[in-house]
Short mmCIF file of C-alpha atoms and ligand atoms in Angstrom, two decimals:
data_model
loop_
_atom_site.label_atom_id
_atom_site.label_comp_id
_atom_site.label_asym_id
_atom_site.label_seq_id
_atom_site.Cartn_x
_atom_site.Cartn_y
_atom_site.Cartn_z
CA PRO Q 4 -0.03 0.05 -0.03
CA PRO Q 5 0.88 3.80 -0.45
CA SER Q 6 3.43 4.48 2.47
CA ALA Q 7 2.68 8.09 4.09
CA ASN Q 8 6.13 8.59 2.93
CA PRO Q 9 6.02 11.45 0.99
CA VAL Q 10 7.37 11.82 -2.54
CA ASP Q 11 8.22 14.66 -4.89
CA VAL Q 12 6.38 13.39 -7.33
CA LEU Q 13 3.47 11.27 -7.52
CA ILE Q 14 2.07 9.92 -10.88
CA VAL Q 15 -1.15 7.97 -11.07
CA GLY Q 16 -1.00 5.84 -14.25
CA GLY Q 17 1.56 3.15 -14.87
CA GLY Q 18 0.97 2.69 -18.86
CA ILE Q 19 3.62 4.31 -21.17
CA GLY Q 20 3.18 7.53 -20.19
CA GLY Q 21 3.25 7.11 -16.52
CA LEU Q 22 6.23 4.87 -16.51
CA SER Q 23 8.13 6.96 -19.01
CA ALA Q 24 7.46 10.12 -16.89
CA ALA Q 25 8.51 8.22 -13.41
CA TYR Q 26 11.47 7.19 -15.16
CA ALA Q 27 12.36 10.79 -16.67
CA LEU Q 28 12.23 12.38 -12.95
CA ALA Q 29 13.70 9.48 -11.15
CA ARG Q 30 16.97 9.76 -13.42
CA GLU Q 31 16.89 13.39 -12.07
CA GLY Q 32 17.32 12.11 -8.71
CA LEU Q 33 13.79 12.73 -7.54
CA ARG Q 34 11.92 10.68 -5.64
CA VAL Q 35 9.07 9.05 -7.19
CA ARG Q 36 5.97 6.55 -6.91
CA VAL Q 37 3.45 5.35 -9.45
CA LEU Q 38 0.03 4.31 -8.14
CA GLU Q 39 -1.39 1.54 -10.82
CA ARG Q 40 -5.48 0.74 -10.01
CA ALA Q 41 -4.49 -2.55 -12.23
CA GLY Q 42 -3.04 -5.59 -10.04
CA ALA Q 43 0.01 -5.76 -12.05
CA PHE Q 44 1.89 -3.53 -14.37
CA GLY Q 45 1.48 -4.55 -18.28
CA GLU Q 46 0.04 -3.66 -21.43
CA VAL Q 47 -2.58 -5.04 -23.48
CA GLY Q 48 -2.66 -4.88 -27.24
CA ALA Q 49 -0.34 -5.44 -29.92
CA GLY Q 50 2.27 -3.31 -31.78
CA LEU Q 51 3.46 0.11 -31.62
CA GLN Q 52 5.55 2.56 -34.00
CA ILE Q 53 8.05 4.15 -32.77
CA ALA Q 54 9.57 7.71 -35.24
CA PRO Q 55 12.79 9.47 -34.50
CA ASN Q 56 11.17 12.11 -32.01
CA CYS Q 57 10.83 9.14 -29.51
CA THR Q 58 13.97 7.10 -30.85
CA ARG Q 59 16.04 10.56 -29.98
CA ILE Q 60 14.64 10.80 -26.56
CA LEU Q 61 15.13 6.79 -25.91
CA HIS Q 62 18.38 7.43 -26.84
CA ASP Q 63 19.07 10.33 -24.40
CA TYR Q 64 17.75 7.67 -21.74
CA GLY Q 65 20.12 4.96 -22.43
CA LEU Q 66 17.24 2.97 -23.48
CA LEU Q 67 17.58 3.13 -27.25
CA ASP Q 68 19.80 0.05 -27.63
CA GLU Q 69 17.71 -2.39 -25.53
CA VAL Q 70 14.56 -1.21 -27.78
CA LYS Q 71 16.29 -1.98 -30.75
CA SER Q 72 16.85 -4.83 -29.82
CA LEU Q 73 13.46 -5.79 -28.73
CA GLY Q 74 11.90 -4.78 -32.05
CA VAL Q 75 12.44 -4.58 -35.49
CA LEU Q 76 13.77 -1.78 -38.00
CA PRO Q 77 12.14 -1.91 -41.19
CA ARG Q 78 13.25 -0.71 -44.22
CA SER Q 79 10.41 1.04 -45.58
CA MET Q 80 6.83 2.25 -45.18
CA VAL Q 81 4.80 1.65 -47.67
CA MET Q 82 1.27 3.20 -48.33
CA ARG Q 83 -1.12 1.39 -51.15
CA ASP Q 84 -4.66 1.96 -52.11
CA ALA Q 85 -6.99 -0.94 -50.28
CA VAL Q 86 -9.01 -1.42 -53.37
CA ASP Q 87 -6.67 -1.75 -56.07
CA GLY Q 88 -3.57 -2.61 -54.32
CA GLY Q 89 -1.44 0.06 -56.37
CA GLU Q 90 1.38 2.20 -54.55
CA LEU Q 91 0.44 5.28 -53.62
CA THR Q 92 3.86 6.96 -51.81
CA ARG Q 93 6.70 5.55 -49.48
CA LEU Q 94 9.21 6.70 -47.08
CA ASP Q 95 12.90 5.20 -47.16
CA LEU Q 96 13.12 4.61 -43.30
CA ALA Q 97 17.05 4.58 -43.81
CA ASP Q 98 17.17 7.66 -45.37
CA LEU Q 99 14.55 9.12 -42.62
CA GLU Q 100 17.30 7.95 -39.93
CA ARG Q 101 20.24 9.83 -41.91
CA VAL Q 102 17.63 13.01 -42.18
CA TYR Q 103 16.80 13.13 -38.38
CA GLY Q 104 19.76 11.18 -36.99
CA PHE Q 105 17.30 8.34 -35.02
CA PRO Q 106 15.73 5.78 -36.33
CA TYR Q 107 12.28 4.59 -37.14
CA LEU Q 108 11.15 1.35 -35.43
CA VAL Q 109 8.52 -0.98 -34.47
CA ILE Q 110 8.24 -2.90 -31.25
CA HIS Q 111 5.54 -4.80 -29.11
CA ARG Q 112 3.65 -2.69 -26.71
CA SER Q 113 4.13 -4.87 -23.63
CA ASP Q 114 8.14 -5.13 -24.72
CA LEU Q 115 8.28 -1.29 -24.39
CA HIS Q 116 6.52 -0.89 -21.31
CA GLY Q 117 8.83 -3.66 -20.06
CA VAL Q 118 11.71 -1.40 -20.83
CA PHE Q 119 10.09 1.47 -18.66
CA LEU Q 120 9.56 -1.13 -16.08
CA ARG Q 121 12.76 -2.31 -15.63
CA ALA Q 122 14.15 1.14 -15.88
CA CYS Q 123 11.81 2.71 -13.08
CA ARG Q 124 13.17 -0.24 -10.75
CA ARG Q 125 16.85 0.48 -11.42
CA GLU Q 126 16.11 4.01 -10.36
CA GLY Q 127 14.43 3.00 -7.55
CA VAL Q 128 10.76 4.27 -8.52
CA ASP Q 129 8.40 2.98 -6.10
CA LEU Q 130 5.62 1.29 -8.11
CA VAL Q 131 2.67 0.59 -6.06
CA THR Q 132 -0.38 -1.96 -8.08
CA ASP Q 133 -3.91 -2.13 -6.68
CA ALA Q 134 -4.17 1.59 -6.23
CA ARG Q 135 -7.34 3.03 -7.85
CA VAL Q 136 -7.26 7.24 -7.82
CA THR Q 137 -10.85 8.70 -7.33
CA GLY Q 138 -9.79 12.29 -6.59
CA TYR Q 139 -7.61 14.92 -6.27
CA GLU Q 140 -7.11 18.20 -4.14
CA ASN Q 141 -4.10 20.69 -3.63
CA THR Q 142 -2.61 21.12 -0.20
CA SER Q 143 -0.50 24.23 1.00
CA SER Q 144 2.60 22.08 0.30
CA GLY Q 145 1.95 20.06 -2.67
CA ALA Q 146 -1.47 17.77 -3.72
CA ARG Q 147 -3.08 14.81 -2.22
CA VAL Q 148 -4.90 11.81 -4.17
CA ARG Q 149 -7.60 9.90 -2.73
CA LEU Q 150 -7.80 6.06 -3.44
CA ALA Q 151 -10.70 3.79 -3.61
CA ASP Q 152 -10.25 1.95 -0.95
CA GLY Q 153 -10.18 4.98 1.52
CA ARG Q 154 -6.40 5.51 1.81
CA ALA Q 155 -4.92 8.71 0.68
CA ASP Q 156 -1.49 9.68 -0.60
CA GLU Q 157 0.40 12.93 -1.20
CA GLY Q 158 3.18 14.29 -3.53
CA ARG Q 159 5.31 17.83 -3.97
CA ILE Q 160 3.23 17.39 -7.29
CA VAL Q 161 0.99 14.97 -8.88
CA ILE Q 162 1.18 13.92 -12.68
CA ALA Q 163 -2.11 12.40 -13.92
CA ALA Q 164 -1.53 9.70 -16.40
CA ASP Q 165 -4.44 7.97 -16.34
CA GLY Q 166 -5.44 7.78 -19.78
CA LEU Q 167 -8.42 8.33 -21.75
CA HIS Q 168 -10.98 8.39 -19.02
CA SER Q 169 -9.03 10.52 -16.96
CA VAL Q 170 -10.25 10.95 -13.52
CA ALA Q 171 -8.11 14.29 -13.18
CA ARG Q 172 -9.11 15.86 -16.38
CA ARG Q 173 -12.26 17.05 -14.79
CA LEU Q 174 -10.39 19.15 -12.49
CA LEU Q 175 -9.40 21.13 -15.81
CA ILE Q 176 -12.85 20.54 -18.03
CA ASP Q 177 -16.06 18.94 -17.96
CA ASP Q 178 -15.80 17.01 -21.60
CA GLU Q 179 -16.15 13.96 -22.91
CA PRO Q 180 -14.56 11.36 -25.16
CA VAL Q 181 -15.54 12.01 -28.89
CA SER Q 182 -16.48 8.94 -30.81
CA SER Q 183 -15.02 8.65 -34.33
CA SER Q 184 -17.37 5.45 -35.17
CA TYR Q 185 -14.37 3.86 -36.17
CA VAL Q 186 -13.04 0.62 -34.64
CA ALA Q 187 -9.75 -1.51 -34.79
CA TYR Q 188 -8.88 -4.58 -34.67
CA ARG Q 189 -5.60 -5.83 -33.90
CA ALA Q 190 -3.66 -9.13 -33.92
CA ALA Q 191 0.06 -10.18 -32.92
CA LEU Q 192 0.90 -13.75 -34.20
CA PRO Q 193 3.94 -15.87 -35.12
CA ILE Q 194 4.79 -15.41 -38.33
CA GLU Q 195 4.60 -18.84 -39.01
CA ASP Q 196 0.88 -18.41 -38.43
CA ALA Q 197 0.52 -16.39 -40.75
CA GLY Q 198 -0.03 -18.82 -43.83
CA ARG Q 199 2.04 -17.11 -46.14
CA ASP Q 200 4.68 -14.67 -47.33
CA VAL Q 201 4.95 -11.44 -45.68
CA ASP Q 202 7.30 -8.78 -46.58
CA LEU Q 203 8.46 -7.77 -42.94
CA SER Q 204 10.81 -4.91 -44.37
CA GLU Q 205 8.12 -2.89 -44.65
CA VAL Q 206 5.50 -0.81 -42.40
CA SER Q 207 2.46 -1.35 -44.65
CA VAL Q 208 -0.34 0.86 -44.83
CA HIS Q 209 -3.49 0.00 -46.86
CA VAL Q 210 -5.77 2.97 -47.20
CA GLY Q 211 -9.12 2.47 -48.38
CA PRO Q 212 -13.03 3.79 -48.22
CA ARG Q 213 -13.94 4.04 -44.46
CA CYS Q 214 -11.64 1.51 -43.60
CA HIS Q 215 -7.58 1.03 -43.50
CA PHE Q 216 -5.23 -1.88 -42.75
CA VAL Q 217 -1.73 -1.69 -40.98
CA ARG Q 218 0.80 -4.71 -41.09
CA TYR Q 219 4.56 -4.86 -39.92
CA GLY Q 220 6.84 -7.10 -37.84
CA LEU Q 221 7.45 -7.15 -34.11
CA ARG Q 222 10.35 -8.91 -32.37
CA GLY Q 223 13.05 -9.45 -34.69
CA GLY Q 224 10.30 -10.28 -37.27
CA GLU Q 225 9.05 -13.32 -35.45
CA MET Q 226 5.55 -11.97 -34.90
CA LEU Q 227 3.37 -10.23 -37.61
CA ASN Q 228 1.30 -7.06 -36.11
CA GLN Q 229 -1.85 -6.04 -38.03
CA VAL Q 230 -4.64 -3.65 -37.54
CA ALA Q 231 -7.68 -3.45 -39.18
CA VAL Q 232 -9.95 -0.28 -38.79
CA PHE Q 233 -13.21 0.54 -40.11
CA GLN Q 234 -15.94 3.20 -40.01
CA SER Q 235 -18.80 1.11 -38.21
CA PRO Q 236 -22.32 1.14 -39.89
CA LYS Q 237 -24.06 0.27 -36.52
CA ALA Q 238 -22.44 3.49 -34.99
CA LEU Q 239 -23.31 5.51 -37.30
CA ALA Q 240 -27.24 4.11 -36.99
CA GLY Q 241 -26.69 5.02 -33.16
CA GLU Q 242 -26.79 1.35 -32.59
CA GLU Q 243 -24.99 0.35 -28.78
CA ASP Q 244 -23.79 -2.62 -30.11
CA TRP Q 245 -21.24 -1.60 -32.81
CA GLY Q 246 -17.91 -2.55 -34.42
CA THR Q 247 -18.88 -6.25 -33.88
CA PRO Q 248 -16.52 -8.79 -36.28
CA ASP Q 249 -19.48 -9.00 -38.66
CA GLU Q 250 -18.96 -5.48 -39.40
CA LEU Q 251 -15.22 -6.33 -39.64
CA ASP Q 252 -15.84 -8.76 -42.33
CA SER Q 253 -17.86 -6.40 -44.61
CA ALA Q 254 -16.05 -3.44 -44.02
CA PHE Q 255 -12.99 -5.17 -45.70
CA ALA Q 256 -15.28 -7.13 -48.40
CA ALA Q 257 -14.26 -5.13 -51.47
CA THR Q 258 -10.39 -4.70 -50.63
CA CYS Q 259 -7.90 -6.00 -52.64
CA PRO Q 260 -6.35 -9.80 -51.81
CA ASP Q 261 -3.55 -8.84 -50.16
CA VAL Q 262 -5.76 -6.99 -47.72
CA ARG Q 263 -8.38 -9.57 -47.67
CA SER Q 264 -6.06 -12.65 -46.63
CA GLY Q 265 -5.10 -10.64 -43.71
CA ILE Q 266 -8.60 -10.05 -42.04
CA PRO Q 267 -9.39 -13.88 -41.02
CA LEU Q 268 -6.06 -13.61 -38.75
CA MET Q 269 -7.49 -10.93 -36.74
CA TRP Q 270 -8.28 -11.02 -32.97
CA ARG Q 271 -11.90 -11.43 -32.80
CA ASP Q 272 -12.96 -11.74 -29.03
CA ARG Q 273 -11.70 -7.92 -28.77
CA TRP Q 274 -11.83 -4.62 -30.53
CA TRP Q 275 -11.29 -1.13 -29.73
CA ARG Q 276 -13.62 1.87 -30.22
CA MET Q 277 -11.63 4.77 -31.18
CA TYR Q 278 -12.11 7.93 -29.15
CA ASP Q 279 -9.98 11.03 -29.02
CA ARG Q 280 -10.81 14.31 -27.43
CA ASP Q 281 -11.09 17.91 -28.20
CA PRO Q 282 -7.46 19.50 -27.60
CA LEU Q 283 -7.24 20.89 -24.35
CA MET Q 284 -5.05 24.11 -23.57
CA THR Q 285 -5.01 23.98 -19.79
CA TRP Q 286 -3.29 21.04 -18.34
CA VAL Q 287 -2.10 22.12 -14.56
CA HIS Q 288 -3.90 23.08 -11.77
CA GLY Q 289 -1.97 23.93 -8.95
CA ASN Q 290 0.05 21.05 -8.25
CA VAL Q 291 -1.24 18.28 -10.47
CA ALA Q 292 -0.63 17.93 -13.98
CA LEU Q 293 -2.13 15.91 -16.73
CA LEU Q 294 0.09 13.82 -18.98
CA GLY Q 295 -0.09 11.35 -22.15
CA ASP Q 296 -3.73 10.28 -23.24
CA ALA Q 297 -5.13 12.07 -20.06
CA ALA Q 298 -4.07 15.19 -21.23
CA HIS Q 299 -4.40 14.39 -25.35
CA PRO Q 300 -5.99 11.22 -26.48
CA PRO Q 301 -5.75 11.08 -30.37
CA LEU Q 302 -7.14 8.88 -32.99
CA GLN Q 303 -3.90 7.15 -33.87
CA TYR Q 304 -3.71 7.78 -37.62
CA MET Q 305 -0.22 9.73 -36.92
CA ALA Q 306 1.28 6.78 -34.57
CA GLN Q 307 2.15 9.51 -32.03
CA GLY Q 308 -0.03 8.98 -29.08
CA ALA Q 309 2.58 6.93 -27.31
CA ILE Q 310 5.32 8.65 -28.53
CA MET Q 311 3.50 12.49 -27.04
CA ALA Q 312 3.07 10.80 -23.83
CA ILE Q 313 7.18 9.79 -23.54
CA GLU Q 314 7.82 13.45 -24.96
CA ASP Q 315 5.55 14.91 -22.02
CA GLY Q 316 7.69 13.72 -19.49
CA TRP Q 317 10.72 14.25 -21.08
CA VAL Q 318 10.29 18.06 -21.38
CA LEU Q 319 8.70 18.10 -18.03
CA ALA Q 320 11.81 15.97 -16.32
CA ARG Q 321 14.08 18.68 -18.32
CA HIS Q 322 12.31 21.67 -17.00
CA ALA Q 323 12.51 20.20 -13.54
CA ALA Q 324 15.99 19.66 -13.73
CA ALA Q 325 16.91 23.18 -15.20
CA ARG Q 326 14.87 24.65 -11.82
CA ARG Q 327 16.53 23.00 -9.35
CA ALA Q 328 18.22 25.33 -6.49
CA GLY Q 329 21.55 24.73 -4.96
CA ASP Q 330 19.87 23.38 -2.25
CA GLY Q 331 18.14 20.62 -4.44
CA ALA Q 332 14.46 22.34 -4.11
CA ILE Q 333 12.76 22.60 -7.49
CA ASP Q 334 10.58 25.84 -8.46
CA TRP Q 335 7.78 23.12 -9.59
CA GLN Q 336 5.52 26.16 -10.13
CA GLY Q 337 7.72 27.39 -12.69
CA ALA Q 338 8.59 23.84 -14.30
CA LEU Q 339 4.77 23.09 -14.87
CA ALA Q 340 4.58 26.53 -16.71
CA ALA Q 341 7.43 25.65 -19.04
CA TYR Q 342 5.75 22.36 -19.51
CA GLU Q 343 2.04 24.04 -20.26
CA ALA Q 344 3.66 26.31 -22.34
CA VAL Q 345 4.74 24.18 -25.05
CA ARG Q 346 3.29 20.53 -25.11
CA PRO Q 347 -0.35 21.36 -25.34
CA GLU Q 348 -0.01 23.40 -28.30
CA HIS Q 349 2.34 20.61 -29.90
CA CYS Q 350 -0.06 17.69 -28.85
CA ARG Q 351 -3.36 20.03 -30.71
CA ARG Q 352 -1.54 19.72 -33.95
CA VAL Q 353 -0.99 16.23 -33.51
CA LEU Q 354 -4.53 16.07 -32.36
CA THR Q 355 -6.29 17.87 -35.17
CA THR Q 356 -3.69 16.75 -37.82
CA ALA Q 357 -4.84 12.85 -37.10
CA ARG Q 358 -8.43 13.87 -37.90
CA ALA Q 359 -7.42 15.34 -40.74
CA TRP Q 360 -5.46 12.43 -41.87
CA GLY Q 361 -8.14 10.01 -40.78
CA GLU Q 362 -10.58 12.14 -43.54
CA LEU Q 363 -7.72 11.66 -46.32
CA TRP Q 364 -7.21 7.81 -46.02
CA HIS Q 365 -10.63 6.90 -45.68
CA LEU Q 366 -11.76 9.08 -48.76
CA ASP Q 367 -13.96 7.10 -51.45
CA GLY Q 368 -15.23 8.14 -54.92
CA LEU Q 369 -13.39 10.89 -56.67
CA PRO Q 370 -11.80 12.20 -53.70
CA ARG Q 371 -10.14 9.07 -53.14
CA LEU Q 372 -8.70 9.19 -56.81
CA GLN Q 373 -7.82 12.71 -56.29
CA ARG Q 374 -5.72 11.99 -52.97
CA ASN Q 375 -4.18 8.92 -54.79
CA ALA Q 376 -2.94 11.19 -57.58
CA LEU Q 377 -1.22 13.48 -54.80
CA LEU Q 378 0.35 10.81 -53.25
CA ARG Q 379 1.80 9.06 -56.18
CA ALA Q 380 3.22 12.76 -57.26
CA ARG Q 381 4.96 12.92 -53.79
CA ASP Q 382 8.59 12.89 -53.88
CA PRO Q 383 9.29 10.47 -51.09
CA TYR Q 384 12.51 12.15 -50.13
CA ASP Q 385 10.24 15.42 -49.14
CA TYR Q 386 10.27 15.79 -45.41
CA SER Q 387 7.98 18.75 -45.48
CA PHE Q 388 5.22 16.05 -44.33
CA THR Q 389 7.39 15.17 -40.96
CA ASP Q 390 9.91 17.78 -40.17
CA TRP Q 391 7.31 19.23 -38.18
CA ILE Q 392 7.17 15.92 -36.20
CA TYR Q 393 10.13 14.05 -36.43
CA GLY Q 394 12.68 16.77 -35.35
CA PRO Q 395 13.97 17.26 -31.79
CA THR Q 396 11.11 17.56 -29.01
CA ALA Q 397 10.74 21.46 -28.58
CA LEU Q 398 11.34 22.38 -25.07
CA THR Q 399 10.09 26.04 -25.60
CA PRO Q 400 7.17 27.34 -27.91
CA GLU Q 401 9.99 29.38 -29.95
CA GLU Q 402 11.60 25.79 -30.55
CA GLU Q 403 8.77 24.23 -32.01
CA PRO Q 404 9.20 24.29 -35.61
CA PRO Q 405 6.10 25.32 -38.07
CA MET Q 406 3.14 23.21 -38.50
CA PHE Q 407 3.11 21.45 -42.18
CA THR Q 408 -0.43 22.27 -43.25
CA PRO Q 409 -1.21 19.73 -46.06
CA ILE Q 410 -2.99 21.04 -49.10
CA PRO Q 411 -7.02 20.88 -48.19
CA LEU Q 412 -8.14 18.74 -51.47
CA ASP Q 413 -11.30 20.81 -51.79
CA THR Q 414 -9.15 23.75 -52.37
CA ALA Q 415 -6.15 21.82 -54.20
CA ASP Q 416 -5.66 22.63 -57.98
CA VAL Q 417 -6.84 18.77 -59.34
CA SER Q 418 -7.18 19.91 -62.89
CA GLY Q 419 -5.72 16.86 -65.49
CA LEU Q 420 -6.03 14.48 -62.49
CA PRO Q 421 -7.95 11.42 -63.00
CA GLY Q 422 -11.50 11.91 -62.50
CA ASP Q 423 -11.39 15.71 -63.58
CA THR Q 424 -14.40 16.11 -65.46
CA ASP Q 425 -13.50 19.01 -67.78
CA ALA Q 426 -10.15 17.26 -68.70
P1 FAD K 501 -2.52 4.39 -21.06
O1 FAD K 501 -1.96 3.37 -21.81
O2 FAD K 501 -3.99 4.48 -20.90
O3 FAD K 501 -2.53 3.92 -19.22
C1 FAD K 501 -3.46 4.60 -18.59
C2 FAD K 501 -2.86 4.03 -17.43
O4 FAD K 501 -3.47 4.56 -16.01
C3 FAD K 501 -3.32 2.41 -17.24
O5 FAD K 501 -2.09 1.44 -16.98
C4 FAD K 501 -4.71 2.25 -15.98
O6 FAD K 501 -4.80 0.93 -15.66
C5 FAD K 501 -4.15 3.55 -15.17
N1 FAD K 501 -5.14 4.01 -14.97
C6 FAD K 501 -6.54 4.73 -15.23
N2 FAD K 501 -7.28 5.08 -14.14
C7 FAD K 501 -6.67 5.03 -12.87
C8 FAD K 501 -6.72 5.57 -11.97
N3 FAD K 501 -8.10 5.74 -11.25
N4 FAD K 501 -5.99 5.30 -10.98
C9 FAD K 501 -5.05 4.32 -11.19
N5 FAD K 501 -4.56 4.09 -12.07
C10 FAD K 501 -5.35 4.49 -13.37
N6 FAD K 501 0.66 5.40 -30.15
C11 FAD K 501 2.13 5.50 -30.52
O7 FAD K 501 2.93 6.50 -30.39
N7 FAD K 501 2.47 4.49 -31.92
C12 FAD K 501 1.53 4.02 -32.46
O8 FAD K 501 1.66 3.05 -33.36
C13 FAD K 501 0.00 3.52 -31.86
N8 FAD K 501 -0.64 2.92 -32.30
C14 FAD K 501 -2.05 2.74 -31.68
C15 FAD K 501 -3.08 1.99 -32.25
C16 FAD K 501 -3.95 1.49 -31.62
C17 FAD K 501 -5.02 0.68 -32.42
C18 FAD K 501 -4.57 2.49 -30.65
C19 FAD K 501 -6.00 2.25 -29.78
C20 FAD K 501 -3.71 3.62 -30.13
C21 FAD K 501 -2.27 3.58 -30.20
N9 FAD K 501 -1.31 4.38 -29.96
C22 FAD K 501 -0.43 4.65 -30.69
C23 FAD K 501 -1.37 5.31 -28.82
C24 FAD K 501 -1.29 4.98 -27.65
O9 FAD K 501 -1.60 3.43 -27.48
C25 FAD K 501 -1.53 5.62 -26.51
O10 FAD K 501 -1.35 6.94 -26.81
C26 FAD K 501 -0.80 5.69 -25.49
O11 FAD K 501 -0.56 3.90 -24.98
C27 FAD K 501 -1.34 6.25 -24.15
O12 FAD K 501 -0.34 5.71 -23.09
P2 FAD K 501 -0.74 6.26 -21.63
O13 FAD K 501 0.13 6.05 -20.84
O14 FAD K 501 -0.91 7.99 -21.67
O15 FAD K 501 -2.45 6.07 -21.00
#
């Protein structure tokens, strides 16, 4: 049970966000405790894509070699049309590593979570399970949390990394998760069970009308990871029981053979309805601060959700370390203000871009053909799409690079592209 022994930082939630922040702060010499409601620390789900803005931080933490040894470094990322199977555009990931200085890799979520868990243990983080937090309050010297079993705990600051359904978020705003009416099916299986040859040197994304399909390798290529995402007609019709396996099959019925052959491998006993929240620009309430999905749950189309959570902890720890006086005391108000000055705007950009990206991926009819023509014309070595996201994580608003705004399809010059009726 949580001891009465006060800590510098009390973290609620032991997901990738909570544990990575705990490690970042503990390696600065701070006393850190993590309260996790589950009976054990762990992650469900399958793969995660980790882009250079995150591998840069893993390198700074001294964890990159371990992460690389557990994951896969694919050679390319290829986007194809899910209906005709044709290639639309690609990223050369070796060149991407050359440009950004750090690799793009894919890893099993539980492996990445395990890396942070072991790192926390090495740094002496107090890791507490069976601790469900139900309330927060600021005190004269810090912040206090209440637990479901009646206990309480305190820290000089409290970081709420309690995910999409965050209790702490209610201190700041009375909002609800926004349903996208899309649902994700996942699968992670031994490669032998795939029943056919799959090219694991690439991260493959097929985009199609109201659906998309992602595929890559895990664990040195021993495992195949797949994600199948589609819009649920039952959700659009307002039915309670939406996103069911029958909907999965019909959503992918008109896709190319390559995609269709992956659908029978999907897990069918569990699926993830996809929610995000509208961006929130205030994350700090006195001595309590939000971090990770609690602050900025995205739609996953940018594959930046876990990465943003890891960046949050890195930024906060850097600001805390920079505001430590000779006697070791930290100006926490200053550190939290600096954190809040830079992270909400970055995450707002990712959240809104992820929504727009989803619309682009899921187009049908003429807009789909126009999108395909624009993507096929793209120079694969043009990094203006990714500079604002894969470059170094900004510590201040001045360091935040300008955002890349994709050309809105309705205003783009599409004359001469397929489907242009005047041509
Ligand atoms: P969570 O993982 O939700 O962790 C919250 C933790 O807090 C949990 O352990 C929970 O048990 C605990 N908790 C909750 N409430 C309480 C409480 N009251 N008291 C105590 N503990 C509590 N991101 C990427 O970067 N790359 C990807 O490729 C990617 N792919 C994705 C694919 C899919 C299909 C989905 C759905 C998401 C994907 N994401 C990806 C997003 C990523 O999974 C999340 O953004 C990330 O896991 C958030 O981490 P977190 O620690 O903030 O929250």
